[in-house]
mmCIF file of C-alpha atoms in Angstrom:
data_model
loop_
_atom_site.group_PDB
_atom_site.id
_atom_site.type_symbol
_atom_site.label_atom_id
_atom_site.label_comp_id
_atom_site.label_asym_id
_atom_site.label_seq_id
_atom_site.Cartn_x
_atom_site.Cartn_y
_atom_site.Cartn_z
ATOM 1 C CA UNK A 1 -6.946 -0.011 -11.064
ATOM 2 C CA UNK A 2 -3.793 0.823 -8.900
ATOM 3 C CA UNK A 3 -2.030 -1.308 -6.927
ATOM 4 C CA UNK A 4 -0.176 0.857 -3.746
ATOM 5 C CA UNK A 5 2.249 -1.118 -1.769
ATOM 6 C CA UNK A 6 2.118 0.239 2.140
ATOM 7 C CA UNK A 7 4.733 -2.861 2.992
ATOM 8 C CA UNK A 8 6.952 -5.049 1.386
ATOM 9 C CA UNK A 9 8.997 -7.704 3.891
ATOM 10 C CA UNK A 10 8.182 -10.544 5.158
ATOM 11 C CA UNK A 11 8.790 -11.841 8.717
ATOM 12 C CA UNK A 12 9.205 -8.662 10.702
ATOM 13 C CA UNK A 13 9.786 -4.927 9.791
ATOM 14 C CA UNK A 14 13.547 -3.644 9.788
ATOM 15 C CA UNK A 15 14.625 -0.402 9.643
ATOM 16 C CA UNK A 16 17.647 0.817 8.296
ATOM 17 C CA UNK A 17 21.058 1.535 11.397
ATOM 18 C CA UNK A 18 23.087 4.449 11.536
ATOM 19 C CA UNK A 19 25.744 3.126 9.890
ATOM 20 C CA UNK A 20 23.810 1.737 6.799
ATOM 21 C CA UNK A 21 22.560 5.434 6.415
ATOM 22 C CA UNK A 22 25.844 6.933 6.403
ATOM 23 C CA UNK A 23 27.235 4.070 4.073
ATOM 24 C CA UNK A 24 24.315 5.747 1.902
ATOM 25 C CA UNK A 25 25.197 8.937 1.885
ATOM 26 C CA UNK A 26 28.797 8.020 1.766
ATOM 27 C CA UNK A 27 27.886 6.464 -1.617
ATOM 28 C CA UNK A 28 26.231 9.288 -2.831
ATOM 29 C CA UNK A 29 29.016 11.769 -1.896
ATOM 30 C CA UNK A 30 31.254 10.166 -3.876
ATOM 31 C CA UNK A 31 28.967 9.377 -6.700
ATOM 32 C CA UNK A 32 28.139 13.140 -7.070
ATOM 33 C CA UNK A 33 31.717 13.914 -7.061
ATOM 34 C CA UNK A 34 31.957 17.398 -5.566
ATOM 35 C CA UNK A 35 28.330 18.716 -7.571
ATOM 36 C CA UNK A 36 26.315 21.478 -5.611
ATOM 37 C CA UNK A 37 23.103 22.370 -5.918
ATOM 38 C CA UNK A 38 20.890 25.392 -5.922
ATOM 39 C CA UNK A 39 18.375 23.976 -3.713
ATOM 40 C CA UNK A 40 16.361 20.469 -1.836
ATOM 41 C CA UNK A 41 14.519 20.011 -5.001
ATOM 42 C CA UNK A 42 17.534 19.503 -7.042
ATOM 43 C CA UNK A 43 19.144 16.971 -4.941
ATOM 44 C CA UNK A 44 16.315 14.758 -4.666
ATOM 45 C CA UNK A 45 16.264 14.681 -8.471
ATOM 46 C CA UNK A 46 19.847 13.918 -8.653
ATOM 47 C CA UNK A 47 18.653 11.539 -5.617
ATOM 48 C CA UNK A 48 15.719 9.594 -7.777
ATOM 49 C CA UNK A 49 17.162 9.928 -11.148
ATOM 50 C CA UNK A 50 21.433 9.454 -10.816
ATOM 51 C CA UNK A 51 21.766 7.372 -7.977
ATOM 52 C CA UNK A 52 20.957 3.446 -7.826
ATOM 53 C CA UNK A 53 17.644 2.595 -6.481
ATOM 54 C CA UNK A 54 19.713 1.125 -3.415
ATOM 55 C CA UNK A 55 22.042 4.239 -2.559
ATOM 56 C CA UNK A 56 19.305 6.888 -3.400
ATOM 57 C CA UNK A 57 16.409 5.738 -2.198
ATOM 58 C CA UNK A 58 15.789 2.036 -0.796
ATOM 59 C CA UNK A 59 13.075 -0.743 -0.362
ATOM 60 C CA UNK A 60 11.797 0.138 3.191
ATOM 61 C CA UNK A 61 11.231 -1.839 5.862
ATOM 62 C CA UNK A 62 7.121 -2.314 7.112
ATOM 63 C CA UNK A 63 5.585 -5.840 6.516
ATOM 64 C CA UNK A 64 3.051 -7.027 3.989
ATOM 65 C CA UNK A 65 0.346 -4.301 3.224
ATOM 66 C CA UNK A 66 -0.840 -3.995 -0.296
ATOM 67 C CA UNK A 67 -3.626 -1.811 -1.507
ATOM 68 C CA UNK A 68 -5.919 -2.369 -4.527
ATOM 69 C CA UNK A 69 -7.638 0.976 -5.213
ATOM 70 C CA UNK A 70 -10.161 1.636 -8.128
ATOM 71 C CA UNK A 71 -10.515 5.384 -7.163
ATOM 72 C CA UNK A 72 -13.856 4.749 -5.663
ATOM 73 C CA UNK A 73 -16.106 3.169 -3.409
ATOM 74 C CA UNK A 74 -14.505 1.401 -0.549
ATOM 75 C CA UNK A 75 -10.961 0.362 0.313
ATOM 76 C CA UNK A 76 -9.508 -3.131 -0.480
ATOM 77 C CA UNK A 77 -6.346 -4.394 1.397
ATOM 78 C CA UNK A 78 -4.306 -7.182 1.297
ATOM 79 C CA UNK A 79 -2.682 -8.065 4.651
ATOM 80 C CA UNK A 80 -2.457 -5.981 7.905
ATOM 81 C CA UNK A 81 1.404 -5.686 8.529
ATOM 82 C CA UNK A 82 3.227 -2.728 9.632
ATOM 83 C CA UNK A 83 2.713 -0.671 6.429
ATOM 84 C CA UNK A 84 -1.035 -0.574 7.822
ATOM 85 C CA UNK A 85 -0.516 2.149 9.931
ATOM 86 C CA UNK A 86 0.748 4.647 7.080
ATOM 87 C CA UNK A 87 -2.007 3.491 4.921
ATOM 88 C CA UNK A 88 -5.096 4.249 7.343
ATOM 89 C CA UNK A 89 -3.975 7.475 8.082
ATOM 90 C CA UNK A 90 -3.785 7.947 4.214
ATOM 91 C CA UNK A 91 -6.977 6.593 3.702
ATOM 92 C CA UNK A 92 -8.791 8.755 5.914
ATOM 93 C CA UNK A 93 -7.048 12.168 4.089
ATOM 94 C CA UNK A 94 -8.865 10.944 1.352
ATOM 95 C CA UNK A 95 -11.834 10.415 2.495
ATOM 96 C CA UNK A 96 -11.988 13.941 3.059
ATOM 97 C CA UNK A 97 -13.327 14.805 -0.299
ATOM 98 C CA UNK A 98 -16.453 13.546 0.757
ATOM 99 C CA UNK A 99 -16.630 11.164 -2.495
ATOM 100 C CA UNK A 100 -16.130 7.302 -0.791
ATOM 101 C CA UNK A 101 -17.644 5.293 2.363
ATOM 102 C CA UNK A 102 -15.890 5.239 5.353
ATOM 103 C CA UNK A 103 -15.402 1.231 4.910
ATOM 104 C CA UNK A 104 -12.621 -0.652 4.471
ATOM 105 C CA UNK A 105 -11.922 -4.631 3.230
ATOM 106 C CA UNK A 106 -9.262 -6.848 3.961
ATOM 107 C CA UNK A 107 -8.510 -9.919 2.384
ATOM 108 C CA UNK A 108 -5.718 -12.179 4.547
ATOM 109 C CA UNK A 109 -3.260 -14.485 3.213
ATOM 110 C CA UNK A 110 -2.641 -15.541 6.698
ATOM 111 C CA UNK A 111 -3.057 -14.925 10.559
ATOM 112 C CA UNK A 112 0.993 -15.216 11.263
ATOM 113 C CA UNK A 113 1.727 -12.049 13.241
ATOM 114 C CA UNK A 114 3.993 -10.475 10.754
ATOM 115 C CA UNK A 115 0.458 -9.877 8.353
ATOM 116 C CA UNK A 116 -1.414 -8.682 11.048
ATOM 117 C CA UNK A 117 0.400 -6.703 13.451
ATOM 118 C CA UNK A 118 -0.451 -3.633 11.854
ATOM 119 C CA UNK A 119 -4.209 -4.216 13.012
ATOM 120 C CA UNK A 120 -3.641 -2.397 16.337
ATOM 121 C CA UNK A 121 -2.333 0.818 14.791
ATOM 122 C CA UNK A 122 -5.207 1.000 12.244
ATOM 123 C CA UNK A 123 -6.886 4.521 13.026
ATOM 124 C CA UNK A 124 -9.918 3.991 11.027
ATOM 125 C CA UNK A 125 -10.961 1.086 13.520
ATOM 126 C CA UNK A 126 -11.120 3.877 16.365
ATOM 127 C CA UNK A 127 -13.813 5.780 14.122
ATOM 128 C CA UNK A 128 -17.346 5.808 15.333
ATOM 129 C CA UNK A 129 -19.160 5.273 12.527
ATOM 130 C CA UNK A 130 -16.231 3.557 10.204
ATOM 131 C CA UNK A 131 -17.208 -0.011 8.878
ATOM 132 C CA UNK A 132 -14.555 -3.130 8.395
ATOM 133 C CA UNK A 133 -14.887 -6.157 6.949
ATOM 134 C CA UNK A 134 -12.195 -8.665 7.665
ATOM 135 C CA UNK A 135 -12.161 -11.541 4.717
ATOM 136 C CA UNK A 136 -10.051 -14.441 5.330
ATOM 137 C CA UNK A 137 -9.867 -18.554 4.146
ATOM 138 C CA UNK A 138 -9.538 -18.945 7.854
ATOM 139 C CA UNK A 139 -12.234 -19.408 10.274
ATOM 140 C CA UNK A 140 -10.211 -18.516 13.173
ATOM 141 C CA UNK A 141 -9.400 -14.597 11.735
ATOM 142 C CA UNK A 142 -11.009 -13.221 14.434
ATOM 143 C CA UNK A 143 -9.565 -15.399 17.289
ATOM 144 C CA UNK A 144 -6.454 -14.356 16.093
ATOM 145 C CA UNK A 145 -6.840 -10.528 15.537
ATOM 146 C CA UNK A 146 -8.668 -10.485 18.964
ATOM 147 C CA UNK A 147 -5.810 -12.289 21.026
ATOM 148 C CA UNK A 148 -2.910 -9.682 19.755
ATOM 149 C CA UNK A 149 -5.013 -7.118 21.859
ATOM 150 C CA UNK A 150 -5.232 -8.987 24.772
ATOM 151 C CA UNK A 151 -3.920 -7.389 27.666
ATOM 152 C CA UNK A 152 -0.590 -9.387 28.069
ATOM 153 C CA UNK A 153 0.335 -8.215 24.682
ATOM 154 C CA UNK A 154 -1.183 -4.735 23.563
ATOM 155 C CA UNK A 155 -2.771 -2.076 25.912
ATOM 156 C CA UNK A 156 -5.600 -1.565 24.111
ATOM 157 C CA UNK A 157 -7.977 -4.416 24.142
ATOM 158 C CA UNK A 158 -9.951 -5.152 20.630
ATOM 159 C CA UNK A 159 -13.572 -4.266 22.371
ATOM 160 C CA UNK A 160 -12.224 -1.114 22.576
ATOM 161 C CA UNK A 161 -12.730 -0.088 19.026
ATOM 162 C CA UNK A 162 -15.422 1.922 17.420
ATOM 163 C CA UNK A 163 -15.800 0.739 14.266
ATOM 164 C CA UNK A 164 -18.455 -1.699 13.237
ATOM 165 C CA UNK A 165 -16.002 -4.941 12.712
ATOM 166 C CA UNK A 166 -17.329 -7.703 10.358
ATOM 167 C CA UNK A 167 -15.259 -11.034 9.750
ATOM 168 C CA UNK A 168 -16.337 -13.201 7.058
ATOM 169 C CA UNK A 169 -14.897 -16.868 5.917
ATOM 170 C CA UNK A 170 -14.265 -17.411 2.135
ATOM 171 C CA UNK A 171 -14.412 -20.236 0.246
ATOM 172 C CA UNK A 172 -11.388 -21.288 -2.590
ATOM 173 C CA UNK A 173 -13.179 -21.721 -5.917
ATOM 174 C CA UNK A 174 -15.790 -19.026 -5.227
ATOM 175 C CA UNK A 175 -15.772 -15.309 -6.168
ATOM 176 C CA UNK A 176 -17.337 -12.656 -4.684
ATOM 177 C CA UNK A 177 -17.982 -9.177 -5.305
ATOM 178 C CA UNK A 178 -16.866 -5.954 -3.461
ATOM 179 C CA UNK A 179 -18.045 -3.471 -5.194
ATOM 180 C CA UNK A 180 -16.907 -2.911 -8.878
ATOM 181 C CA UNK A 181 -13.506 -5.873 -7.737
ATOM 182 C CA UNK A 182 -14.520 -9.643 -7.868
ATOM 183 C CA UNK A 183 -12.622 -11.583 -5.853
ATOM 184 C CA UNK A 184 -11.255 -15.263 -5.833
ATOM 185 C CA UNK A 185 -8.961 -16.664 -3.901
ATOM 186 C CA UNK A 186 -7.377 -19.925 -3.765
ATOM 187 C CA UNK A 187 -5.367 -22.194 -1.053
ATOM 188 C CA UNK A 188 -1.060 -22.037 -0.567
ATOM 189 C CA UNK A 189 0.977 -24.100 0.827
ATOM 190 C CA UNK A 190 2.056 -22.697 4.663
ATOM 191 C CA UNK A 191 2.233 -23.305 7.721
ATOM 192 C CA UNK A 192 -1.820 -23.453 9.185
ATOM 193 C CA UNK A 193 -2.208 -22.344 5.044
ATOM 194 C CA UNK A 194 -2.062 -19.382 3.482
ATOM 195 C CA UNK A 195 -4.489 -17.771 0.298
ATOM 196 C CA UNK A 196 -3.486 -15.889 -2.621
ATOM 197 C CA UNK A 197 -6.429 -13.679 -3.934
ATOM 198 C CA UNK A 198 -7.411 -12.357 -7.747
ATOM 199 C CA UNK A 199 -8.773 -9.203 -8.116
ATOM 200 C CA UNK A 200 -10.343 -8.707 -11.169
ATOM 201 C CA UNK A 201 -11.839 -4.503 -12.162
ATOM 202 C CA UNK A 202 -15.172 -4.159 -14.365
ATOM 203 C CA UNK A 203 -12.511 -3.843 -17.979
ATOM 204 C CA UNK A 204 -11.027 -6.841 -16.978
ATOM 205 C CA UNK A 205 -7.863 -5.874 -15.413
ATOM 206 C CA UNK A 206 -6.528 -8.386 -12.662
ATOM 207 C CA UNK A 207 -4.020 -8.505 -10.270
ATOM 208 C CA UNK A 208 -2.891 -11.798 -7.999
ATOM 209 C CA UNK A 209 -1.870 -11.549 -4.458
ATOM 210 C CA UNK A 210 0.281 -14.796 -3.878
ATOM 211 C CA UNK A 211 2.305 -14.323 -0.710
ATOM 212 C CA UNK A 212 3.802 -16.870 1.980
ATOM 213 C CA UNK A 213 3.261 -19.613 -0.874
ATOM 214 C CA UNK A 214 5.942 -22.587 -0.830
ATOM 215 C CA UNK A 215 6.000 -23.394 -4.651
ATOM 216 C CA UNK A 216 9.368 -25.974 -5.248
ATOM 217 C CA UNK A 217 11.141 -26.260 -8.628
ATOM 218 C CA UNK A 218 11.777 -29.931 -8.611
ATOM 219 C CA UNK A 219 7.674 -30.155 -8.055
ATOM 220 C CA UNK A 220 6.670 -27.548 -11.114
ATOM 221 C CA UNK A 221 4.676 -30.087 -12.642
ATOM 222 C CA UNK A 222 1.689 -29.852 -9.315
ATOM 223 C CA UNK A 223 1.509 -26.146 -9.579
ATOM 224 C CA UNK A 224 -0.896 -26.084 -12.377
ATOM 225 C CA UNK A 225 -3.578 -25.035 -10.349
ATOM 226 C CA UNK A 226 -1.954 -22.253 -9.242
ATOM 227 C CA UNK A 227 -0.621 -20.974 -12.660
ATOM 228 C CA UNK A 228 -4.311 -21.190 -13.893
ATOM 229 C CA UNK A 229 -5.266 -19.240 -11.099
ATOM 230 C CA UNK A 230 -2.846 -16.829 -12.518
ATOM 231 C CA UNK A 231 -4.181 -17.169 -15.787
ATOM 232 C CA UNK A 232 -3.148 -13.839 -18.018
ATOM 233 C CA UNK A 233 -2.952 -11.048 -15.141
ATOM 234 C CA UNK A 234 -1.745 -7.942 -15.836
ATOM 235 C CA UNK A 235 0.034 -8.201 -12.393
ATOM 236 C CA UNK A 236 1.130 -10.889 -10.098
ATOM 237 C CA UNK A 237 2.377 -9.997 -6.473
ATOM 238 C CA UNK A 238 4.688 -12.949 -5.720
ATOM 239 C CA UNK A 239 6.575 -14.055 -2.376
ATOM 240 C CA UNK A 240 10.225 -14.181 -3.397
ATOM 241 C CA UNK A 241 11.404 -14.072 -0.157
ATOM 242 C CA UNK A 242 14.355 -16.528 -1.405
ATOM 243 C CA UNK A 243 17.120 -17.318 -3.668
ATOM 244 C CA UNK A 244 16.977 -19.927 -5.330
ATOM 245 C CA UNK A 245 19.989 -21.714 -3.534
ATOM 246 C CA UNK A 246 18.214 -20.935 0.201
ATOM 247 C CA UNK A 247 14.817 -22.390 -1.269
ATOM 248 C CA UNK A 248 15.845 -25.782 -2.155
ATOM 249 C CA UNK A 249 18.906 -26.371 0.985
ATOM 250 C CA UNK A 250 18.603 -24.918 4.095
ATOM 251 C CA UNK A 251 14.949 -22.864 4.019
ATOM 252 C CA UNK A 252 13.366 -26.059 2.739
ATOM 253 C CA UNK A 253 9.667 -26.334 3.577
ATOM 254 C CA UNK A 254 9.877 -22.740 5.532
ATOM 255 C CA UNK A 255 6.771 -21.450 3.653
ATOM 256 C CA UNK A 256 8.364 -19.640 1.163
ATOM 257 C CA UNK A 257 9.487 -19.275 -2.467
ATOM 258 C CA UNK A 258 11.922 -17.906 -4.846
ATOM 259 C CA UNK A 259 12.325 -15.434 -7.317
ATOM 260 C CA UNK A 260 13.187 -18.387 -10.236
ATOM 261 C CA UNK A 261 9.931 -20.075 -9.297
ATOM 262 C CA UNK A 262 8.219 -17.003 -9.706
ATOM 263 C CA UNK A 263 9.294 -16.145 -12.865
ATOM 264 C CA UNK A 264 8.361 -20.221 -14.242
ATOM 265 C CA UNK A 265 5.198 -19.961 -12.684
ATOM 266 C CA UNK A 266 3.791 -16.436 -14.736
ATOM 267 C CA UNK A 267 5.835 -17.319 -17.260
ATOM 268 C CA UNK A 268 3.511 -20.805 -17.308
ATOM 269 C CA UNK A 269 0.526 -18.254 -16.529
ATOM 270 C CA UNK A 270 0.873 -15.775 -19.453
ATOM 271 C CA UNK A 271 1.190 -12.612 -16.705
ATOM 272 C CA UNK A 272 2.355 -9.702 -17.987
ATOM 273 C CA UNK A 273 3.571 -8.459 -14.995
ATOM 274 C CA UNK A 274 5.761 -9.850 -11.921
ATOM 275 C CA UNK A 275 6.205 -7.704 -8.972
ATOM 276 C CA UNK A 276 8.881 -9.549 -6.395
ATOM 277 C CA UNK A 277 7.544 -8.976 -2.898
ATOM 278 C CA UNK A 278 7.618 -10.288 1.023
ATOM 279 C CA UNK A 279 11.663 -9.217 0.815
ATOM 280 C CA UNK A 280 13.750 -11.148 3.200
ATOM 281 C CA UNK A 281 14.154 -8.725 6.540
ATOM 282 C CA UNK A 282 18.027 -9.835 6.485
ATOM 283 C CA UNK A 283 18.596 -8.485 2.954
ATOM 284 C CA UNK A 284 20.285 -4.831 2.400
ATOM 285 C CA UNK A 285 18.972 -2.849 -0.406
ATOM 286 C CA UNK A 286 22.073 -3.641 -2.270
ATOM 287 C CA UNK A 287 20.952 -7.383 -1.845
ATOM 288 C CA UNK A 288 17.474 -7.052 -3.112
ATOM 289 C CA UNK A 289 18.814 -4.929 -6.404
ATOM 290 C CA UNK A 290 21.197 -7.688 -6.867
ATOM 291 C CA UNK A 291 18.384 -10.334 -6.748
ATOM 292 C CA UNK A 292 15.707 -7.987 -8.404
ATOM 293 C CA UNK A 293 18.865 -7.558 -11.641
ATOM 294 C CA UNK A 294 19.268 -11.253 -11.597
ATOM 295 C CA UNK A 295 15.184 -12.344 -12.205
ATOM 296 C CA UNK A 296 15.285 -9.955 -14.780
ATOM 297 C CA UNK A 297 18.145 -11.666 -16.334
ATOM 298 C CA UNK A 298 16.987 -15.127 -15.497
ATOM 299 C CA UNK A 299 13.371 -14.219 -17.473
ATOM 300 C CA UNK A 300 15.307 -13.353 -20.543
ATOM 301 C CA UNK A 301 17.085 -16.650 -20.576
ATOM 302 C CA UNK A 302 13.973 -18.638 -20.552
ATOM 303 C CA UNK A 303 11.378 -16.297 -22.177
ATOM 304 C CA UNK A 304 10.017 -18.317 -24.794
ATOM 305 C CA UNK A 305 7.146 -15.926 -25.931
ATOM 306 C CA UNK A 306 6.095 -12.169 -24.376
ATOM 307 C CA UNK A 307 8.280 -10.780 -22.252
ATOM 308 C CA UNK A 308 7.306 -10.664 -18.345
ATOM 309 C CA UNK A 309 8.013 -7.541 -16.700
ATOM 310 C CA UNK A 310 9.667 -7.782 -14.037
ATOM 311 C CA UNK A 311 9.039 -5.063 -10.741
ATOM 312 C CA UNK A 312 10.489 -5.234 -7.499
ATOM 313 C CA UNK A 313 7.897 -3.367 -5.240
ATOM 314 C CA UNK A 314 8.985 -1.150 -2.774
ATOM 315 C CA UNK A 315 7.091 0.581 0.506
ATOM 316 C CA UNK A 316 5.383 3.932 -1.557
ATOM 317 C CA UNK A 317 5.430 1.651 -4.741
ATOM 318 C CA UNK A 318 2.648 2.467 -7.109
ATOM 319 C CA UNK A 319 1.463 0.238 -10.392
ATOM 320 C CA UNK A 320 -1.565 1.290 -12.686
ATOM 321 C CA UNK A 321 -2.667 -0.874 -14.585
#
């Protein structure tokens, strides 16, 4: 199983100014101190492997899109946001080999426009032929993909697609299967809710989608449910959108959690893996390697038994696991 991460911030996509670019390569100039080299390939290596994360590369900017790909049969998404877009034209080059269905599954934490927008820009709807399945805890999916294409807001209205476009309702506590992946998902505390799903491959390799999920550290005790839901994945996509200090003063009851309570609940899970995700659209790079080197110190403090690794994903970030 991979996991692909197409979009990584929560609330609306950002992209970098002018001036944060040049502070980059600012940065870098200095940092490479008067070094030449013999040609494009060489500087992107001194690029990816001698610069910070932050100055060398960066985090990106689309909204929640996450991929789980078992190499075959059809696509499975998490979310619509902005990363959508690069993902469906991706998709479709690899459908070129002639080896998987032209049909893709989503799975929706939620219907606020931030994990949807991307919906309009998805190619594969226009296909004749292409098949989608929209899967969502929420009745009123389809109400709400439908009215971000009416005319007042998008120019091309949702009847205008060619794709054969399913919606289904799921139930928390059930699981169903798509294909060789069965899925459960389970309800979140957000604004008109939110679900985190569990993937779970044919070897038994699972990963947890858990975004837009208020969990608060004074209240640890009433998140056993969700740590069981958890239970022992080898990867757990959490919504750190917050410090610690925002969470519990002035972003109180905004939907959202931090990267401490993240860390409590897989630690309380037995996870192997935490990957901190739905970035705060406000935060520099610089700010989100600060945070990410802070959880990783934070789940050394209280480790008690294995370690948790500790990821902070990244639009183009890729886990197999």
């Amino acid at each position: 199983m991979q996991v692909r991460f197409w979009g990584t911030r929560g609330s609306l996509p950002v992209a970098p100014s002018a001036s944060t670019v040049a502070d980059k390569i600012a940065d870098a100039l200095l940092h490479a101190q008067g070094k030449s080299f013999p040609d494009k390939q060489a500087a992107l290596d001194f690029a990816h492997n001698e610069l910070e994360f932050a100055v060398g590369q960066g985090y990106g900017g689309a909204t929640s899109c996450v991929e789980i790909d078992v190499g075959k049969g059809a696509f499975v998404i998490c979310d619509m946001g902005s990363g959508l877009r690069e993902l469906g034209l991706d998709t479709l080059r690899r459908l070129s080999d002639g080896h998987r269905p032209k049909e893709w599954h989503f799975f929706l934490s939620h219907l606020h426009w931030d994990h949807i927008m991307g919906f309009p820009f998805f190619v594969p709807a226009f296909v004749e032929g292409a098949k989608v399945i929209i899967h969502a805890g929420h009745s009123d999916a389809e109400t709400a993909l439908r009215r971000q294409q009416e005319e007042i807001s998008f120019p091309v209205p949702f009847h205008w697609l060619k794709a054969d476009i399913e919606f289904r309702t799921l139930e928390p506590g059930k699981e169903y299967q798509i294909g060789e992946l069965t899925v459960g998902l389970t309800r979140q505390e957000h604004s008109h809710d939110s679900y985190g799903y569990r993937f779970t491959d044919q070897k038994g390799r699972s990963a947890v989608y858990s975004t837009d999920a208020e969990y608060k550290i004074d209240k640890m005790d009433e998140e056993d449910d969700m740590a069981h839901f958890m239970s022992g994945a080898d990867l757990v996509i959490a919504d750190t959108m917050y410090s610690l200090a925002d969470s519990v003063s002035m972003k109180e009851d905004w939907g959202h959690s931090s990267n401490i309570v993240a860390v409590d609940l897989c630690h309380q899970a037995k996870a192997k893996r935490l990957a901190l995700f739905h970035h705060e659209p406000t935060y520099s790079d610089a700010d989100i390697s600060r945070m990410y080197a802070e959880t990783m110190r934070y789940e050394e403090l209280v480790r008690e038994g294995e370690p948790l690794e500790v990821l902070c994903s990244y639009d183009g970030f890729c886990v197999e696991l």
